[in-house]
Tab-separated table of C-alpha atoms in Angstrom:
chain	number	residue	atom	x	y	z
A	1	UNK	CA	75.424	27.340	17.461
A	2	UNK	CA	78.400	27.547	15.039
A	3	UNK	CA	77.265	29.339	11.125
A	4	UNK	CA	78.739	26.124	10.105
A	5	UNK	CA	75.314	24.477	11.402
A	6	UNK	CA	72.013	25.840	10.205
A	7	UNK	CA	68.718	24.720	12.183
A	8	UNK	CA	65.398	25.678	11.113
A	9	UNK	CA	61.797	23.927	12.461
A	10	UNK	CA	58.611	23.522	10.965
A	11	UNK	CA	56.024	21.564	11.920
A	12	UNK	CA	57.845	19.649	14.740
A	13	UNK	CA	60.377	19.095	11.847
A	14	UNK	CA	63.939	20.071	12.978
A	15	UNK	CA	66.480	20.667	9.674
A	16	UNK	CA	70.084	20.451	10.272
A	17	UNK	CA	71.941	21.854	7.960
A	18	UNK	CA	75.959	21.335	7.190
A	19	UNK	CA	76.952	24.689	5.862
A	20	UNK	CA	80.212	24.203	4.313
A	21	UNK	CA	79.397	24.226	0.788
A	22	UNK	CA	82.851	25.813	-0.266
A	23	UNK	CA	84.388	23.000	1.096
A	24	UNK	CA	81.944	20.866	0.123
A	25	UNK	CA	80.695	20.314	3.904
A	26	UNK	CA	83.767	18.589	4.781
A	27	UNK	CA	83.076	17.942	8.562
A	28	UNK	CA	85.117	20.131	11.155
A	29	UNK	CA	85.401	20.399	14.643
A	30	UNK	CA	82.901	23.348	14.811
A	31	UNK	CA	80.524	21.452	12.261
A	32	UNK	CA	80.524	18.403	14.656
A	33	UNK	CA	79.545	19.979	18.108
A	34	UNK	CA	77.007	22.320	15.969
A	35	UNK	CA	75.140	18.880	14.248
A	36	UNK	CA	75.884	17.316	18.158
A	37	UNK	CA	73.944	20.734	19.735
A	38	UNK	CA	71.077	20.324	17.323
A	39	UNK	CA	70.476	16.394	18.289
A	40	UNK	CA	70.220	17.777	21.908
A	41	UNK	CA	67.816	20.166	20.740
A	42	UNK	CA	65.815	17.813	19.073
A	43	UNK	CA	65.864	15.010	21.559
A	44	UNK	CA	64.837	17.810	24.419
A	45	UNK	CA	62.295	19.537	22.832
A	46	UNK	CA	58.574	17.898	22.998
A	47	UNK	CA	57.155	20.309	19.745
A	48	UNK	CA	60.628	18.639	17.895
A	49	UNK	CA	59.598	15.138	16.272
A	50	UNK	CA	61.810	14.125	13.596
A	51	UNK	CA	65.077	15.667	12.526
A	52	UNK	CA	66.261	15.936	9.308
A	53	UNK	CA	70.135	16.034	8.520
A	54	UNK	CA	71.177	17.773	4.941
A	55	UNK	CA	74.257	19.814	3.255
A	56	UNK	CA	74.261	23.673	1.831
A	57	UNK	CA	75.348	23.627	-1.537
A	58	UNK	CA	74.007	20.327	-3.297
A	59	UNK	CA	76.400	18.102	-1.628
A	60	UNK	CA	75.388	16.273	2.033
A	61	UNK	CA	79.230	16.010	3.430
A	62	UNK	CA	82.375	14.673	1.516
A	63	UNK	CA	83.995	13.520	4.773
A	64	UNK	CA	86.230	14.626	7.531
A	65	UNK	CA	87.843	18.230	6.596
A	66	UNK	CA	91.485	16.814	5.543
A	67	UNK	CA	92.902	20.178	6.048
A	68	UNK	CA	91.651	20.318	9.897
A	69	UNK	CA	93.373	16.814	10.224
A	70	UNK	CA	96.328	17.982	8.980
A	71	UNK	CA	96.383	20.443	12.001
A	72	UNK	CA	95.254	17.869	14.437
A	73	UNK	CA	91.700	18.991	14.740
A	74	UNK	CA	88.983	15.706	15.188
A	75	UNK	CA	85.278	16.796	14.219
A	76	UNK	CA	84.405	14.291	16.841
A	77	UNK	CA	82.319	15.363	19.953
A	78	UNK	CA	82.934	13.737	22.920
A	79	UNK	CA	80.232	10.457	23.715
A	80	UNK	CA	79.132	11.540	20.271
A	81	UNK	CA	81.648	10.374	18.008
A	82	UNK	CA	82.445	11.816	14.550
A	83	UNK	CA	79.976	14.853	13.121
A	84	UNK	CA	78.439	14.713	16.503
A	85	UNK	CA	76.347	11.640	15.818
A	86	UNK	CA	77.983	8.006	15.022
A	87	UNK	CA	77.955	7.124	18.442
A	88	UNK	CA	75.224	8.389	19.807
A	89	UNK	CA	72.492	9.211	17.370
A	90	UNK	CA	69.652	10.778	19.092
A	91	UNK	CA	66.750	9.044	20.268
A	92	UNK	CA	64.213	10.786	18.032
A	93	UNK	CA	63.896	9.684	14.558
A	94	UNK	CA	66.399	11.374	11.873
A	95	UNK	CA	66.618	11.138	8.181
A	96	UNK	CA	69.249	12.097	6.296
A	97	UNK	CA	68.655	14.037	2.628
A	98	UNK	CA	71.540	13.503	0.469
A	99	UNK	CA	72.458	15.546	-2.493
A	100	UNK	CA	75.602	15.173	-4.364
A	101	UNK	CA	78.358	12.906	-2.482
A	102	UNK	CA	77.936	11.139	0.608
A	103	UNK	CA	81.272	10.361	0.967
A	104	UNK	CA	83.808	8.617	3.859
A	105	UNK	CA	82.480	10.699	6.773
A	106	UNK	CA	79.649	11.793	4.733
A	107	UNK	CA	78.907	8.361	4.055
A	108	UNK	CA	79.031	6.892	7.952
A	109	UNK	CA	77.055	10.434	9.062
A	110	UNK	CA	74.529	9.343	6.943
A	111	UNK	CA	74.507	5.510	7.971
A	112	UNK	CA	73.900	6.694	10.946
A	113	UNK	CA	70.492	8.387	10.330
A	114	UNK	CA	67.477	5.962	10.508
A	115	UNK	CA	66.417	6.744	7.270
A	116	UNK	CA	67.794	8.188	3.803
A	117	UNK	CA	66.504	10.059	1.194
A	118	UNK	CA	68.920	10.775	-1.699
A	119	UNK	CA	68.441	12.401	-5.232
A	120	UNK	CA	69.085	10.505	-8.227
A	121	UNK	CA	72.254	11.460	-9.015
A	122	UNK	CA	73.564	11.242	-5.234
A	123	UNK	CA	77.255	9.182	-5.182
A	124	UNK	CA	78.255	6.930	-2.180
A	125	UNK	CA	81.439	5.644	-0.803
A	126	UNK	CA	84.143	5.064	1.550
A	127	UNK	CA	87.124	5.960	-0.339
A	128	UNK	CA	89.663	6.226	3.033
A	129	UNK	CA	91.598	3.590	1.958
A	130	UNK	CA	92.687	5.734	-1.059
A	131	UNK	CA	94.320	8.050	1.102
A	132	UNK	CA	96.017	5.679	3.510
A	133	UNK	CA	93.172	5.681	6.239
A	134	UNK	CA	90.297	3.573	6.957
A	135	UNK	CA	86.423	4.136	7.569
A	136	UNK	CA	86.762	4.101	11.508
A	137	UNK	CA	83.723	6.485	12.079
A	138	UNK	CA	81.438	3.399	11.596
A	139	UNK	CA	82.016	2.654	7.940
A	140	UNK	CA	84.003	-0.540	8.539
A	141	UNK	CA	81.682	-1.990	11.487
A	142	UNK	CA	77.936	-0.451	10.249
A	143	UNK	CA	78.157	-0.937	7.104
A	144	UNK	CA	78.251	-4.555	6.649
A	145	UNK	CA	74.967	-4.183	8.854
A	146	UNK	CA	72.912	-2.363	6.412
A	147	UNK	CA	74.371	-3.571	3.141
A	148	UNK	CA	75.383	-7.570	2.126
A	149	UNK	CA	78.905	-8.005	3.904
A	150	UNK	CA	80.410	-8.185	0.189
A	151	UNK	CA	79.258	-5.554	-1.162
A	152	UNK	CA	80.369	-3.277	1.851
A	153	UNK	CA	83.915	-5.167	1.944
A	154	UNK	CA	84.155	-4.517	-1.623
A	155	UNK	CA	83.323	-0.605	-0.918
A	156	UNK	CA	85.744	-0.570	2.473
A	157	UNK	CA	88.749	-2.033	-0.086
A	158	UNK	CA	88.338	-0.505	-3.334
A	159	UNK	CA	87.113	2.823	-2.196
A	160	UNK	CA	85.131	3.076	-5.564
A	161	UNK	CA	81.533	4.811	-5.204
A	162	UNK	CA	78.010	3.698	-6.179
A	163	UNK	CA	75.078	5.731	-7.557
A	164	UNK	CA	71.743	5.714	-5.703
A	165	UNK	CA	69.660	3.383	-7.691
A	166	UNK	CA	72.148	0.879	-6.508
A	167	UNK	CA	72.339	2.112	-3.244
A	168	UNK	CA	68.414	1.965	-2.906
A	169	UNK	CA	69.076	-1.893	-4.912
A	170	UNK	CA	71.433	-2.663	-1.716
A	171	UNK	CA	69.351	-1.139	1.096
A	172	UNK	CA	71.165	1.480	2.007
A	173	UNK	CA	68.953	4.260	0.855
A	174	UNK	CA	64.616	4.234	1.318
A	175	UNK	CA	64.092	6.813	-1.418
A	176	UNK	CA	65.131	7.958	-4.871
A	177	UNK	CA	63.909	11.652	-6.177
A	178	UNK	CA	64.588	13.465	-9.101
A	179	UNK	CA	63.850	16.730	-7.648
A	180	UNK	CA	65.248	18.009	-4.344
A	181	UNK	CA	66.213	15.536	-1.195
A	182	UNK	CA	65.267	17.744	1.250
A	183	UNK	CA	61.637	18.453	-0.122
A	184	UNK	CA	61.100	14.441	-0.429
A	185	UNK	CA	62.209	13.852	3.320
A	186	UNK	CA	59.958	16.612	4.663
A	187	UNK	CA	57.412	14.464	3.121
A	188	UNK	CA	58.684	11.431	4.834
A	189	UNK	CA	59.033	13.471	7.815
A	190	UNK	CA	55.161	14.463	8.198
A	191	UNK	CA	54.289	10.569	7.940
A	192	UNK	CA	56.702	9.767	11.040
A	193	UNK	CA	55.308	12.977	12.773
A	194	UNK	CA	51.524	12.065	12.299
A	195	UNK	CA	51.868	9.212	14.898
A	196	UNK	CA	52.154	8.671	17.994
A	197	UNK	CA	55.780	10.182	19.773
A	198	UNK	CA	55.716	7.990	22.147
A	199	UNK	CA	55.395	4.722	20.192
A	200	UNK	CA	57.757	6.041	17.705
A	201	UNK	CA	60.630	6.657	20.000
A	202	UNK	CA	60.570	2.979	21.700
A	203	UNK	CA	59.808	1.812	18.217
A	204	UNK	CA	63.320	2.931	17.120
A	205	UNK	CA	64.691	2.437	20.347
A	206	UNK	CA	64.129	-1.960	19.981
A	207	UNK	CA	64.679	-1.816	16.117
A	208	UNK	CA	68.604	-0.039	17.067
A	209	UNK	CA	69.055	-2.319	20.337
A	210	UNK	CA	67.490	-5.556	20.568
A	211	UNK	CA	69.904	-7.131	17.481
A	212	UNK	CA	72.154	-6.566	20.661
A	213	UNK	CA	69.708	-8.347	23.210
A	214	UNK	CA	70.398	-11.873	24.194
A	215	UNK	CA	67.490	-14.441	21.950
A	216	UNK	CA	66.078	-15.894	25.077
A	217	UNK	CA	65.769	-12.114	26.909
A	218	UNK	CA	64.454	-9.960	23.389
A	219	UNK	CA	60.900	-10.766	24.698
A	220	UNK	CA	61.330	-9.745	27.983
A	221	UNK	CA	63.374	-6.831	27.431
A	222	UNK	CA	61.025	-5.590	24.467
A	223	UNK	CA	58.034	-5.303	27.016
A	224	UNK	CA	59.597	-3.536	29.684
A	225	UNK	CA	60.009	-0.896	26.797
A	226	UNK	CA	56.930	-1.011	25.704
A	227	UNK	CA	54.427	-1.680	28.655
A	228	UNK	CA	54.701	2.344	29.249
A	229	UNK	CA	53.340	2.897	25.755
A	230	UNK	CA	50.457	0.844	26.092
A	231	UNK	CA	49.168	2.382	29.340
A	232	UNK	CA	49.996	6.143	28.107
A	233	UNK	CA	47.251	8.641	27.226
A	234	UNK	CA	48.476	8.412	23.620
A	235	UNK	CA	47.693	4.759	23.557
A	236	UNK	CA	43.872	5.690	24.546
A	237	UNK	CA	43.859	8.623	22.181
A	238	UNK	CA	45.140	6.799	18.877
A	239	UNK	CA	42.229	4.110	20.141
A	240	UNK	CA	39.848	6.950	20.307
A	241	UNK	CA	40.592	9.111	17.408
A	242	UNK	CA	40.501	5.877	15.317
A	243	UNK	CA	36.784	4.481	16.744
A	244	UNK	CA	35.553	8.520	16.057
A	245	UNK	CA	36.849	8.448	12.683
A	246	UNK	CA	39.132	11.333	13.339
A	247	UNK	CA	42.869	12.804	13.440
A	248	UNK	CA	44.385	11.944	16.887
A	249	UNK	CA	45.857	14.731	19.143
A	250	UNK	CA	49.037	13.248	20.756
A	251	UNK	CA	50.587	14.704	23.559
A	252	UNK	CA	53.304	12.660	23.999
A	253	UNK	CA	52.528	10.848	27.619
């Protein structure tokens, strides 16, 4: 894996890493396929649970690496989509610690986590339009998802940046620290990894899909997904552990 990309694991906690800080992680081609590698990793390895996507430095990324796209370099990955992961997130849950800017790129990488953790003085934005360009890894169309539509058309057209108490006001962010990001989203990270991996995965899996699932199918597509979890060993253990009055040991069938 690229030194642009640090991984480290604890815990069945895998930390990504964007380590570009002296350009303040602005996303290149070798950043991308090293962040795309990792989600591999994660989704592939049964003692992985939850990944975790930060920045070196004290900043998470300020966007695509202008310089690169000056010499026609994309830090896309193929299937992936930019930074390796706006297309095709992996299916294991990822969070996203944000210090400093989250900006353009920065921004839709971090959209495209399932969940956010930011310190207090984290800035947000998609400021493309002030150099001539537009959000088009996923700012333009995911945004207005998360956010109310006017407040992300406001963002996509001004290009201005928020703080993270607004963010967190607006629902784009889940958490607001004063100390370090990455601390608060191991914490976060130990909650999602104390259940079931199983019933995590297809939980994610219907919360990113079914808004895509026809009304009169959602019910019938949600329990082919699901009918697997409820007949797993998993299923039986959580019943168990929970009747015994004890800590259940998942292993993830």
């Amino acid at each position: 894996m690229s030194e642009e990309v640090l991984t480290s694991e604890e815990n069945g906690i895998l930390v990504v890493t964007i380590n570009r800080p002296e350009a303040k992680n602005a996303m290149s081609k070798a950043a991308a396929e090293g962040i795309a590698a990792a989600m591999d990793r994660l989704d592939s390895d049964d003692t992985l649970r939850v990944g975790i996507l930060t920045g070196a430095g004290g900043t998470f990324c300020s966007g695509m690496d202008l310089k690169g796209f000056l010499r026609g370099e994309s830090p896309s990955v193929e299937g992936r989509g930019f930074g390796g992961i706006v297309q095709k997130p992996p299916q294991k849950p990822l969070i996203a610690a944000v210090e400093g800017y989250a900006l353009a790129g920065g921004l839709e990488l971090m959209i495209a986590c399932d969940l956010v953790v930011a310190n207090v003085a984290a800035k947000f934005g998609i400021p493309e339009v002030k150099r001539g360009l537009v959000a088009a890894a996923g700012g333009v169309m995911m945004l207005p998802d998360q956010i109310p539509e006017r407040i992300a058309m406001e963002l996509a057209l001004t290009g201005e940046f928020i703080g993270a108490q607004r963010a967190y006001e607006l629902g784009m962010i889940n958490r607001v620290v004063d100390g370090p990001a990455l601390d608060a989203a191991k914490e976060l990270a130990a909650k999602i990894v104390a259940n079931g991996p199983l019933a995590v995965r297809v939980s994610k899996q219907i919360m990113r899909e079914s808004r895509a699932w026809p009304m009169d199918e959602r019910y019938a597509r949600q329990t082919q997904l699901i009918a697997p979890v409820f007949v797993s060993e998993d299923a039986r253990e959580g019943s168990a552990a929970f009747a015994e009055k004890r800590a259940p040991k998942w292993q993830g069938k």
